[in-house]
Amino acid sequence: MAAGAAFVLGEPFEGGLLILFSGVFDILDGGVARAKGRITPFGGVLDSVCDRYSDGLMFLGIMAGAINGRLVIPPIIGIDGWLWSGYALIGSFLVSYTRARAESAGCRKLSVGIAERTERMLILAFGALSGFLGWALVLIAVFSHITMIQRVIRAKSILSKPSEPDIQKP
Ligand SMILES: O=P(O)(O)OC[C@H](O)CO
């Protein structure tokens, strides 16, 4: 939320630092739960839901900052920065949705693809810190859609195999 607010206020450097800072907590929460023996399936669900809010608020913050004029993102291949942020948001959500949907359909753990959440956050953070936020959004927009396709292909190869009950059907 703080990173999103920094982008709305036109402070990409602070936004980048806050994304990295939040990443530390993202790593620590799982570690603390493991150390205390308090890993639960619900914890995983809550973690994923919070991640989606976090992703949404960051990209929305960039869109709002670009639209209110405080965040300067030059157009790239004729497409405005706020729109790239929208594509990146859609791509990021699709990556996570594909995994959640495939796992609920029977895939064990669909952690595949070139731009999982950690990669996306690192690209966004270092893009913001280095003054290349626009290019970071382009990379996330493109790579996240490639990742979604990679996950769909993996899901197809796993779920297309006949399951045990299907084989036994007359
Ligand atoms: O790589 P993603 O987008 O499936 O994200 C991973 C989840 O946030 C883990 O909770």
GROMACS .gro file of N, CA and C and ligand atoms in nm:
model
  520
    1MET      N    1   0.083  -0.120   0.000
    1MET     CA    2   0.000   0.000   0.000
    1MET      C    3   0.087   0.125   0.000
    2ALA      N    4   0.194   0.120   0.080
    2ALA     CA    5   0.283   0.237   0.089
    2ALA      C    6   0.355   0.260  -0.043
    3ALA      N    7   0.395   0.150  -0.109
    3ALA     CA    8   0.462   0.164  -0.238
    3ALA      C    9   0.365   0.225  -0.341
    4GLY      N   10   0.241   0.177  -0.338
    4GLY     CA   11   0.139   0.230  -0.428
    4GLY      C   12   0.120   0.379  -0.403
    5ALA      N   13   0.115   0.418  -0.275
    5ALA     CA   14   0.097   0.559  -0.241
    5ALA      C   15   0.215   0.642  -0.290
    6ALA      N   16   0.336   0.586  -0.279
    6ALA     CA   17   0.455   0.659  -0.326
    6ALA      C   18   0.445   0.686  -0.476
    7PHE      N   19   0.396   0.586  -0.551
    7PHE     CA   20   0.381   0.606  -0.695
    7PHE      C   21   0.274   0.713  -0.725
    8VAL      N   22   0.164   0.708  -0.650
    8VAL     CA   23   0.059   0.809  -0.672
    8VAL      C   24   0.116   0.950  -0.650
    9LEU      N   25   0.205   0.963  -0.551
    9LEU     CA   26   0.263   1.094  -0.518
    9LEU      C   27   0.380   1.132  -0.607
   10GLY      N   28   0.414   1.043  -0.703
   10GLY     CA   29   0.522   1.074  -0.797
   10GLY      C   30   0.660   1.052  -0.741
   11GLU      N   31   0.674   0.952  -0.652
   11GLU     CA   32   0.804   0.921  -0.591
   11GLU      C   33   0.847   0.778  -0.627
   12PRO      N   34   0.894   0.755  -0.749
   12PRO     CA   35   0.925   0.617  -0.790
   12PRO      C   36   1.040   0.555  -0.711
   13PHE      N   37   1.141   0.636  -0.673
   13PHE     CA   38   1.254   0.580  -0.599
   13PHE      C   39   1.206   0.523  -0.465
   14GLU      N   40   1.124   0.603  -0.394
   14GLU     CA   41   1.071   0.556  -0.266
   14GLU      C   42   0.980   0.433  -0.289
   15GLY      N   43   0.905   0.437  -0.398
   15GLY     CA   44   0.820   0.322  -0.431
   15GLY      C   45   0.902   0.196  -0.449
   16GLY      N   46   1.014   0.208  -0.521
   16GLY     CA   47   1.102   0.093  -0.544
   16GLY      C   48   1.159   0.039  -0.413
   17LEU      N   49   1.202   0.132  -0.326
   17LEU     CA   50   1.257   0.089  -0.196
   17LEU      C   51   1.151   0.017  -0.114
   18LEU      N   52   1.030   0.069  -0.117
   18LEU     CA   53   0.921   0.009  -0.037
   18LEU      C   54   0.884  -0.130  -0.090
   19ILE      N   55   0.894  -0.149  -0.222
   19ILE     CA   56   0.866  -0.283  -0.276
   19ILE      C   57   0.970  -0.382  -0.224
   20LEU      N   58   1.098  -0.341  -0.226
   20LEU     CA   59   1.204  -0.430  -0.175
   20LEU      C   60   1.182  -0.458  -0.026
   21PHE      N   61   1.146  -0.353   0.048
   21PHE     CA   62   1.121  -0.365   0.191
   21PHE      C   63   1.007  -0.464   0.218
   22SER      N   64   0.900  -0.453   0.139
   22SER     CA   65   0.786  -0.545   0.158
   22SER      C   66   0.825  -0.688   0.123
   23GLY      N   67   0.920  -0.702   0.029
   23GLY     CA   68   0.968  -0.835  -0.010
   23GLY      C   69   1.034  -0.906   0.106
   24VAL      N   70   1.102  -0.830   0.192
   24VAL     CA   71   1.168  -0.890   0.309
   24VAL      C   72   1.063  -0.954   0.399
   25PHE      N   73   0.952  -0.880   0.421
   25PHE     CA   74   0.845  -0.934   0.507
   25PHE      C   75   0.777  -1.054   0.441
   26ASP      N   76   0.769  -1.048   0.309
   26ASP     CA   77   0.708  -1.158   0.235
   26ASP      C   78   0.787  -1.288   0.257
   27ILE      N   79   0.920  -1.274   0.265
   27ILE     CA   80   1.005  -1.392   0.289
   27ILE      C   81   0.993  -1.433   0.437
   28LEU      N   82   0.992  -1.330   0.526
   28LEU     CA   83   0.993  -1.359   0.670
   28LEU      C   84   0.866  -1.425   0.719
   29ASP      N   85   0.749  -1.388   0.662
   29ASP     CA   86   0.624  -1.441   0.720
   29ASP      C   87   0.618  -1.594   0.711
   30GLY      N   88   0.660  -1.646   0.593
   30GLY     CA   89   0.662  -1.792   0.578
   30GLY      C   90   0.761  -1.856   0.673
   31GLY      N   91   0.879  -1.791   0.686
   31GLY     CA   92   0.984  -1.844   0.774
   31GLY      C   93   0.940  -1.848   0.919
   32VAL      N   94   0.872  -1.743   0.964
   32VAL     CA   95   0.825  -1.736   1.102
   32VAL      C   96   0.720  -1.845   1.127
   33ALA      N   97   0.627  -1.859   1.029
   33ALA     CA   98   0.522  -1.961   1.044
   33ALA      C   99   0.584  -2.100   1.052
   34ARG      N  100   0.688  -2.124   0.967
   34ARG     CA  101   0.756  -2.255   0.968
   34ARG      C  102   0.826  -2.277   1.101
   35ALA      N  103   0.900  -2.172   1.145
   35ALA     CA  104   0.977  -2.185   1.270
   35ALA      C  105   0.885  -2.212   1.389
   36LYS      N  106   0.764  -2.153   1.387
   36LYS     CA  107   0.672  -2.173   1.500
   36LYS      C  108   0.582  -2.293   1.479
   37GLY      N  109   0.601  -2.364   1.369
   37GLY     CA  110   0.519  -2.483   1.342
   37GLY      C  111   0.374  -2.445   1.318
   38ARG      N  112   0.351  -2.327   1.261
   38ARG     CA  113   0.212  -2.281   1.241
   38ARG      C  114   0.176  -2.268   1.093
   39ILE      N  115   0.236  -2.355   1.011
   39ILE     CA  116   0.202  -2.357   0.868
   39ILE      C  117   0.063  -2.422   0.853
   40THR      N  118  -0.027  -2.352   0.790
   40THR     CA  119  -0.160  -2.411   0.765
   40THR      C  120  -0.199  -2.384   0.620
   41PRO      N  121  -0.286  -2.468   0.562
   41PRO     CA  122  -0.334  -2.441   0.426
   41PRO      C  123  -0.401  -2.304   0.416
   42PHE      N  124  -0.474  -2.266   0.523
   42PHE     CA  125  -0.540  -2.135   0.518
   42PHE      C  126  -0.438  -2.021   0.512
   43GLY      N  127  -0.324  -2.041   0.580
   43GLY     CA  128  -0.219  -1.939   0.575
   43GLY      C  129  -0.174  -1.915   0.431
   44GLY      N  130  -0.164  -2.024   0.354
   44GLY     CA  131  -0.125  -2.012   0.213
   44GLY      C  132  -0.229  -1.936   0.132
   45VAL      N  133  -0.356  -1.965   0.162
   45VAL     CA  134  -0.465  -1.896   0.091
   45VAL      C  135  -0.460  -1.746   0.122
   46LEU      N  136  -0.448  -1.715   0.253
   46LEU     CA  137  -0.445  -1.574   0.295
   46LEU      C  138  -0.325  -1.502   0.235
   47ASP      N  139  -0.211  -1.570   0.231
   47ASP     CA  140  -0.089  -1.512   0.175
   47ASP      C  141  -0.111  -1.476   0.028
   48SER      N  142  -0.175  -1.567  -0.047
   48SER     CA  143  -0.197  -1.542  -0.190
   48SER      C  144  -0.294  -1.427  -0.212
   49VAL      N  145  -0.400  -1.423  -0.130
   49VAL     CA  146  -0.498  -1.316  -0.144
   49VAL      C  147  -0.432  -1.180  -0.116
   50CYS      N  148  -0.352  -1.176  -0.008
   50CYS     CA  149  -0.284  -1.050   0.026
   50CYS      C  150  -0.185  -1.009  -0.084
   51ASP      N  151  -0.120  -1.108  -0.145
   51ASP     CA  152  -0.028  -1.079  -0.257
   51ASP      C  153  -0.102  -1.011  -0.372
   52ARG      N  154  -0.226  -1.059  -0.399
   52ARG     CA  155  -0.301  -1.000  -0.511
   52ARG      C  156  -0.338  -0.855  -0.480
   53TYR      N  157  -0.377  -0.829  -0.354
   53TYR     CA  158  -0.407  -0.690  -0.315
   53TYR      C  159  -0.281  -0.605  -0.332
   54SER      N  160  -0.171  -0.660  -0.287
   54SER     CA  161  -0.044  -0.588  -0.293
   54SER      C  162  -0.009  -0.556  -0.439
   55ASP      N  163  -0.018  -0.658  -0.527
   55ASP     CA  164   0.011  -0.636  -0.670
   55ASP      C  165  -0.082  -0.528  -0.726
   56GLY      N  166  -0.211  -0.544  -0.697
   56GLY     CA  167  -0.310  -0.451  -0.752
   56GLY      C  168  -0.284  -0.308  -0.710
   57LEU      N  169  -0.253  -0.290  -0.581
   57LEU     CA  170  -0.233  -0.153  -0.532
   57LEU      C  171  -0.108  -0.089  -0.591
   58MET      N  172  -0.004  -0.170  -0.615
   58MET     CA  173   0.118  -0.113  -0.674
   58MET      C  174   0.094  -0.066  -0.817
   59PHE      N  175   0.034  -0.154  -0.898
   59PHE     CA  176   0.012  -0.116  -1.038
   59PHE      C  177  -0.093  -0.005  -1.049
   60LEU      N  178  -0.193  -0.011  -0.960
   60LEU     CA  179  -0.295   0.094  -0.961
   60LEU      C  180  -0.233   0.229  -0.920
   61GLY      N  181  -0.141   0.223  -0.823
   61GLY     CA  182  -0.071   0.344  -0.780
   61GLY      C  183   0.007   0.405  -0.895
   62ILE      N  184   0.072   0.319  -0.974
   62ILE     CA  185   0.148   0.370  -1.090
   62ILE      C  186   0.052   0.432  -1.192
   63MET      N  187  -0.061   0.364  -1.215
   63MET     CA  188  -0.159   0.418  -1.311
   63MET      C  189  -0.209   0.555  -1.263
   64ALA      N  190  -0.243   0.564  -1.134
   64ALA     CA  191  -0.295   0.690  -1.081
   64ALA      C  192  -0.189   0.800  -1.087
   65GLY      N  193  -0.065   0.765  -1.052
   65GLY     CA  194   0.044   0.864  -1.055
   65GLY      C  195   0.069   0.914  -1.196
   66ALA      N  196   0.063   0.822  -1.293
   66ALA     CA  197   0.087   0.863  -1.433
   66ALA      C  198  -0.028   0.949  -1.484
   67ILE      N  199  -0.151   0.914  -1.442
   67ILE     CA  200  -0.267   0.991  -1.490
   67ILE      C  201  -0.274   1.128  -1.422
   68ASN      N  202  -0.237   1.135  -1.292
   68ASN     CA  203  -0.243   1.268  -1.228
   68ASN      C  204  -0.121   1.355  -1.262
   69GLY      N  205  -0.027   1.297  -1.338
   69GLY     CA  206   0.085   1.377  -1.389
   69GLY      C  207   0.205   1.386  -1.296
   70ARG      N  208   0.197   1.330  -1.176
   70ARG     CA  209   0.311   1.339  -1.084
   70ARG      C  210   0.421   1.238  -1.119
   71LEU      N  211   0.379   1.125  -1.177
   71LEU     CA  212   0.475   1.020  -1.214
   71LEU      C  213   0.496   1.029  -1.365
   72VAL      N  214   0.620   1.063  -1.403
   72VAL     CA  215   0.645   1.082  -1.546
   72VAL      C  216   0.697   0.951  -1.606
   73ILE      N  217   0.614   0.893  -1.692
   73ILE     CA  218   0.654   0.769  -1.762
   73ILE      C  219   0.634   0.796  -1.911
   74PRO      N  220   0.745   0.814  -1.985
   74PRO     CA  221   0.730   0.842  -2.128
   74PRO      C  222   0.664   0.725  -2.200
   75PRO      N  223   0.584   0.752  -2.305
   75PRO     CA  224   0.523   0.642  -2.381
   75PRO      C  225   0.630   0.551  -2.440
   76ILE      N  226   0.602   0.423  -2.445
   76ILE     CA  227   0.694   0.326  -2.507
   76ILE      C  228   0.619   0.257  -2.621
   77ILE      N  229   0.680   0.253  -2.738
   77ILE     CA  230   0.616   0.213  -2.864
   77ILE      C  231   0.473   0.268  -2.875
   78GLY      N  232   0.464   0.397  -2.843
   78GLY     CA  233   0.339   0.470  -2.863
   78GLY      C  234   0.231   0.442  -2.760
   79ILE      N  235   0.265   0.365  -2.657
   79ILE     CA  236   0.165   0.330  -2.554
   79ILE      C  237   0.200   0.401  -2.424
   80ASP      N  238   0.102   0.472  -2.366
   80ASP     CA  239   0.125   0.548  -2.243
   80ASP      C  240   0.162   0.456  -2.125
   81GLY      N  241   0.237   0.515  -2.030
   81GLY     CA  242   0.283   0.438  -1.915
   81GLY      C  243   0.169   0.379  -1.833
   82TRP      N  244   0.061   0.456  -1.814
   82TRP     CA  245  -0.049   0.404  -1.731
   82TRP      C  246  -0.110   0.279  -1.794
   83LEU      N  247  -0.109   0.277  -1.929
   83LEU     CA  248  -0.167   0.162  -1.997
   83LEU      C  249  -0.075   0.039  -1.984
   84TRP      N  250   0.056   0.064  -1.991
   84TRP     CA  251   0.150  -0.047  -1.968
   84TRP      C  252   0.129  -0.106  -1.829
   85SER      N  253   0.103  -0.016  -1.732
   85SER     CA  254   0.080  -0.063  -1.596
   85SER      C  255  -0.046  -0.149  -1.590
   86GLY      N  256  -0.147  -0.111  -1.668
   86GLY     CA  257  -0.269  -0.191  -1.675
   86GLY      C  258  -0.243  -0.328  -1.735
   87TYR      N  259  -0.163  -0.331  -1.843
   87TYR     CA  260  -0.129  -0.462  -1.902
   87TYR      C  261  -0.051  -0.547  -1.802
   88ALA      N  262   0.041  -0.483  -1.730
   88ALA     CA  263   0.121  -0.556  -1.631
   88ALA      C  264   0.032  -0.611  -1.519
   89LEU      N  265  -0.068  -0.531  -1.481
   89LEU     CA  266  -0.161  -0.575  -1.376
   89LEU      C  267  -0.243  -0.696  -1.423
   90ILE      N  268  -0.296  -0.687  -1.544
   90ILE     CA  269  -0.374  -0.799  -1.598
   90ILE      C  270  -0.286  -0.924  -1.607
   91GLY      N  271  -0.164  -0.907  -1.661
   91GLY     CA  272  -0.073  -1.021  -1.677
   91GLY      C  273  -0.039  -1.084  -1.543
   92SER      N  274  -0.011  -1.001  -1.444
   92SER     CA  275   0.025  -1.052  -1.311
   92SER      C  276  -0.089  -1.131  -1.251
   93PHE      N  277  -0.210  -1.078  -1.260
   93PHE     CA  278  -0.325  -1.148  -1.205
   93PHE      C  279  -0.350  -1.280  -1.280
   94LEU      N  280  -0.330  -1.277  -1.413
   94LEU     CA  281  -0.352  -1.399  -1.491
   94LEU      C  282  -0.253  -1.509  -1.454
   95VAL      N  283  -0.128  -1.470  -1.427
   95VAL     CA  284  -0.027  -1.569  -1.386
   95VAL      C  285  -0.074  -1.639  -1.259
   96SER      N  286  -0.117  -1.561  -1.162
   96SER     CA  287  -0.159  -1.617  -1.034
   96SER      C  288  -0.289  -1.695  -1.048
   97TYR      N  289  -0.382  -1.642  -1.128
   97TYR     CA  290  -0.510  -1.710  -1.147
   97TYR      C  291  -0.489  -1.846  -1.214
   98THR      N  292  -0.403  -1.849  -1.317
   98THR     CA  293  -0.379  -1.974  -1.388
   98THR      C  294  -0.327  -2.080  -1.292
   99ARG      N  295  -0.235  -2.038  -1.206
   99ARG     CA  296  -0.182  -2.133  -1.108
   99ARG      C  297  -0.291  -2.182  -1.012
  100ALA      N  298  -0.368  -2.086  -0.958
  100ALA     CA  299  -0.472  -2.124  -0.861
  100ALA      C  300  -0.576  -2.216  -0.926
  101ARG      N  301  -0.616  -2.183  -1.047
  101ARG     CA  302  -0.719  -2.261  -1.117
  101ARG      C  303  -0.667  -2.401  -1.150
  102ALA      N  304  -0.542  -2.406  -1.198
  102ALA     CA  305  -0.484  -2.536  -1.234
  102ALA      C  306  -0.463  -2.622  -1.110
  103GLU      N  307  -0.420  -2.559  -1.000
  103GLU     CA  308  -0.398  -2.637  -0.878
  103GLU      C  309  -0.531  -2.689  -0.823
  104SER      N  310  -0.637  -2.609  -0.836
  104SER     CA  311  -0.767  -2.658  -0.787
  104SER      C  312  -0.820  -2.769  -0.877
  105ALA      N  313  -0.771  -2.773  -1.002
  105ALA     CA  314  -0.814  -2.879  -1.094
  105ALA      C  315  -0.730  -3.005  -1.080
  106GLY      N  316  -0.624  -2.998  -1.001
  106GLY     CA  317  -0.547  -3.120  -0.974
  106GLY      C  318  -0.397  -3.112  -0.997
  107CYS      N  319  -0.345  -2.999  -1.049
  107CYS     CA  320  -0.199  -2.985  -1.063
  107CYS      C  321  -0.141  -2.969  -0.922
  108ARG      N  322  -0.029  -3.033  -0.899
  108ARG     CA  323   0.024  -3.033  -0.763
  108ARG      C  324   0.077  -2.896  -0.721
  109LYS      N  325   0.176  -2.844  -0.790
  109LYS     CA  326   0.229  -2.710  -0.754
  109LYS      C  327   0.281  -2.647  -0.881
  110LEU      N  328   0.207  -2.551  -0.932
  110LEU     CA  329   0.239  -2.497  -1.064
  110LEU      C  330   0.333  -2.376  -1.054
  111SER      N  331   0.448  -2.395  -0.990
  111SER     CA  332   0.545  -2.286  -0.978
  111SER      C  333   0.637  -2.287  -1.100
  112VAL      N  334   0.584  -2.248  -1.215
  112VAL     CA  335   0.667  -2.244  -1.335
  112VAL      C  336   0.649  -2.110  -1.405
  113GLY      N  337   0.747  -2.078  -1.491
  113GLY     CA  338   0.737  -1.956  -1.571
  113GLY      C  339   0.851  -1.860  -1.547
  114ILE      N  340   0.873  -1.774  -1.648
  114ILE     CA  341   0.988  -1.683  -1.641
  114ILE      C  342   0.962  -1.563  -1.551
  115ALA      N  343   0.834  -1.536  -1.520
  115ALA     CA  344   0.806  -1.418  -1.437
  115ALA      C  345   0.706  -1.451  -1.328
  116GLU      N  346   0.755  -1.529  -1.229
  116GLU     CA  347   0.673  -1.553  -1.111
  116GLU      C  348   0.677  -1.424  -1.027
  117ARG      N  349   0.604  -1.424  -0.917
  117ARG     CA  350   0.587  -1.298  -0.845
  117ARG      C  351   0.719  -1.235  -0.802
  118THR      N  352   0.813  -1.317  -0.754
  118THR     CA  353   0.941  -1.260  -0.710
  118THR      C  354   1.010  -1.187  -0.825
  119GLU      N  355   1.015  -1.249  -0.942
  119GLU     CA  356   1.080  -1.186  -1.057
  119GLU      C  357   1.008  -1.055  -1.094
  120ARG      N  358   0.873  -1.060  -1.093
  120ARG     CA  359   0.797  -0.940  -1.129
  120ARG      C  360   0.825  -0.826  -1.033
  121MET      N  361   0.830  -0.857  -0.904
  121MET     CA  362   0.854  -0.753  -0.805
  121MET      C  363   0.996  -0.697  -0.815
  122LEU      N  364   1.092  -0.786  -0.845
  122LEU     CA  365   1.231  -0.737  -0.859
  122LEU      C  366   1.243  -0.646  -0.981
  123ILE      N  367   1.180  -0.686  -1.092
  123ILE     CA  368   1.184  -0.602  -1.212
  123ILE      C  369   1.122  -0.465  -1.182
  124LEU      N  370   1.007  -0.467  -1.113
  124LEU     CA  371   0.937  -0.341  -1.083
  124LEU      C  372   1.022  -0.253  -0.990
  125ALA      N  373   1.076  -0.316  -0.885
  125ALA     CA  374   1.154  -0.239  -0.787
  125ALA      C  375   1.278  -0.178  -0.853
  126PHE      N  376   1.355  -0.258  -0.927
  126PHE     CA  377   1.478  -0.205  -0.984
  126PHE      C  378   1.449  -0.109  -1.100
  127GLY      N  379   1.338  -0.131  -1.170
  127GLY     CA  380   1.298  -0.034  -1.272
  127GLY      C  381   1.268   0.101  -1.209
  128ALA      N  382   1.195   0.099  -1.097
  128ALA     CA  383   1.159   0.224  -1.029
  128ALA      C  384   1.283   0.292  -0.971
  129LEU      N  385   1.374   0.213  -0.915
  129LEU     CA  386   1.495   0.270  -0.854
  129LEU      C  387   1.590   0.328  -0.958
  130SER      N  388   1.592   0.269  -1.076
  130SER     CA  389   1.691   0.311  -1.177
  130SER      C  390   1.638   0.416  -1.275
  131GLY      N  391   1.511   0.451  -1.262
  131GLY     CA  392   1.454   0.550  -1.354
  131GLY      C  393   1.402   0.488  -1.482
  132PHE      N  394   1.391   0.356  -1.485
  132PHE     CA  395   1.337   0.288  -1.603
  132PHE      C  396   1.205   0.217  -1.571
  133LEU      N  397   1.119   0.289  -1.500
  133LEU     CA  398   0.992   0.229  -1.458
  133LEU      C  399   0.908   0.187  -1.579
  134GLY      N  400   0.907   0.271  -1.682
  134GLY     CA  401   0.829   0.239  -1.802
  134GLY      C  402   0.873   0.108  -1.864
  135TRP      N  403   1.004   0.089  -1.878
  135TRP     CA  404   1.055  -0.035  -1.938
  135TRP      C  405   1.030  -0.155  -1.846
  136ALA      N  406   1.034  -0.131  -1.716
  136ALA     CA  407   1.003  -0.241  -1.622
  136ALA      C  408   0.859  -0.286  -1.642
  137LEU      N  409   0.768  -0.190  -1.662
  137LEU     CA  410   0.628  -0.226  -1.684
  137LEU      C  411   0.610  -0.304  -1.814
  138VAL      N  412   0.685  -0.262  -1.918
  138VAL     CA  413   0.678  -0.335  -2.046
  138VAL      C  414   0.725  -0.479  -2.026
  139LEU      N  415   0.838  -0.495  -1.956
  139LEU     CA  416   0.891  -0.631  -1.931
  139LEU      C  417   0.790  -0.716  -1.854
  140ILE      N  418   0.731  -0.657  -1.751
  140ILE     CA  419   0.635  -0.733  -1.670
  140ILE      C  420   0.512  -0.767  -1.754
  141ALA      N  421   0.464  -0.670  -1.833
  141ALA     CA  422   0.345  -0.693  -1.917
  141ALA      C  423   0.371  -0.810  -2.013
  142VAL      N  424   0.489  -0.810  -2.077
  142VAL     CA  425   0.519  -0.915  -2.176
  142VAL      C  426   0.550  -1.048  -2.106
  143PHE      N  427   0.642  -1.044  -2.009
  143PHE     CA  428   0.685  -1.169  -1.943
  143PHE      C  429   0.572  -1.237  -1.866
  144SER      N  430   0.481  -1.156  -1.807
  144SER     CA  431   0.374  -1.219  -1.730
  144SER      C  432   0.280  -1.295  -1.822
  145HIS      N  433   0.254  -1.240  -1.940
  145HIS     CA  434   0.167  -1.314  -2.033
  145HIS      C  435   0.237  -1.440  -2.086
  146ILE      N  436   0.368  -1.431  -2.105
  146ILE     CA  437   0.443  -1.552  -2.145
  146ILE      C  438   0.435  -1.657  -2.033
  147THR      N  439   0.449  -1.610  -1.909
  147THR     CA  440   0.442  -1.701  -1.794
  147THR      C  441   0.305  -1.768  -1.786
  148MET      N  442   0.200  -1.689  -1.810
  148MET     CA  443   0.066  -1.746  -1.809
  148MET      C  444   0.055  -1.858  -1.913
  149ILE      N  445   0.110  -1.833  -2.033
  149ILE     CA  446   0.105  -1.936  -2.138
  149ILE      C  447   0.186  -2.059  -2.096
  150GLN      N  448   0.304  -2.037  -2.036
  150GLN     CA  449   0.386  -2.151  -1.989
  150GLN      C  450   0.306  -2.235  -1.888
  151ARG      N  451   0.232  -2.167  -1.799
  151ARG     CA  452   0.156  -2.240  -1.697
  151ARG      C  453   0.038  -2.315  -1.760
  152VAL      N  454  -0.027  -2.253  -1.859
  152VAL     CA  455  -0.139  -2.320  -1.925
  152VAL      C  456  -0.087  -2.447  -1.995
  153ILE      N  457   0.029  -2.436  -2.061
  153ILE     CA  458   0.087  -2.552  -2.131
  153ILE      C  459   0.121  -2.662  -2.031
  154ARG      N  460   0.183  -2.623  -1.917
  154ARG     CA  461   0.218  -2.723  -1.815
  154ARG      C  462   0.092  -2.788  -1.758
  155ALA      N  463  -0.010  -2.704  -1.732
  155ALA     CA  464  -0.136  -2.757  -1.678
  155ALA      C  465  -0.197  -2.855  -1.777
  156LYS      N  466  -0.190  -2.821  -1.906
  156LYS     CA  467  -0.249  -2.911  -2.006
  156LYS      C  468  -0.178  -3.046  -2.005
  157SER      N  469  -0.044  -3.041  -1.996
  157SER     CA  470   0.029  -3.168  -2.001
  157SER      C  471   0.001  -3.253  -1.877
  158ILE      N  472  -0.021  -3.187  -1.762
  158ILE     CA  473  -0.050  -3.265  -1.640
  158ILE      C  474  -0.195  -3.315  -1.641
  159LEU      N  475  -0.288  -3.225  -1.673
  159LEU     CA  476  -0.430  -3.259  -1.658
  159LEU      C  477  -0.485  -3.341  -1.774
  160SER      N  478  -0.410  -3.346  -1.886
  160SER     CA  479  -0.459  -3.424  -2.001
  160SER      C  480  -0.433  -3.573  -1.982
  161LYS      N  481  -0.341  -3.605  -1.888
  161LYS     CA  482  -0.315  -3.747  -1.861
  161LYS      C  483  -0.439  -3.807  -1.796
  162PRO      N  484  -0.484  -3.924  -1.842
  162PRO     CA  485  -0.603  -3.981  -1.780
  162PRO      C  486  -0.577  -4.015  -1.634
  163SER      N  487  -0.673  -3.979  -1.548
  163SER     CA  488  -0.656  -4.007  -1.406
  163SER      C  489  -0.696  -4.151  -1.379
  164GLU      N  490  -0.661  -4.200  -1.261
  164GLU     CA  491  -0.690  -4.340  -1.225
  164GLU      C  492  -0.838  -4.377  -1.240
  165PRO      N  493  -0.931  -4.294  -1.182
  165PRO     CA  494  -1.073  -4.331  -1.194
  165PRO      C  495  -1.117  -4.336  -1.341
  166ASP      N  496  -1.062  -4.244  -1.426
  166ASP     CA  497  -1.100  -4.244  -1.567
  166ASP      C  498  -1.058  -4.373  -1.635
  167ILE      N  499  -0.938  -4.422  -1.603
  167ILE     CA  500  -0.888  -4.544  -1.667
  167ILE      C  501  -0.979  -4.662  -1.632
  168GLN      N  502  -1.029  -4.659  -1.506
  168GLN     CA  503  -1.111  -4.772  -1.462
  168GLN      C  504  -1.254  -4.768  -1.514
  169LYS      N  505  -1.295  -4.651  -1.574
  169LYS     CA  506  -1.433  -4.643  -1.623
  169LYS      C  507  -1.458  -4.744  -1.733
  170PRO      N  508  -1.574  -4.807  -1.741
  170PRO     CA  509  -1.600  -4.905  -1.847
  170PRO      C  510  -1.609  -4.837  -1.984
  171LIG     O1  511   0.395  -1.638  -0.910
  171LIG     P1  512   0.251  -1.614  -0.876
  171LIG     O2  513   0.189  -1.497  -0.944
  171LIG     O3  514   0.167  -1.738  -0.890
  171LIG     O4  515   0.242  -1.569  -0.722
  171LIG     C1  516   0.277  -1.653  -0.618
  171LIG     C2  517   0.182  -1.628  -0.506
  171LIG     O5  518   0.169  -1.493  -0.474
  171LIG     C3  519   0.218  -1.702  -0.383
  171LIG     O6  520   0.127  -1.671  -0.287
   0.00000   0.00000   0.00000
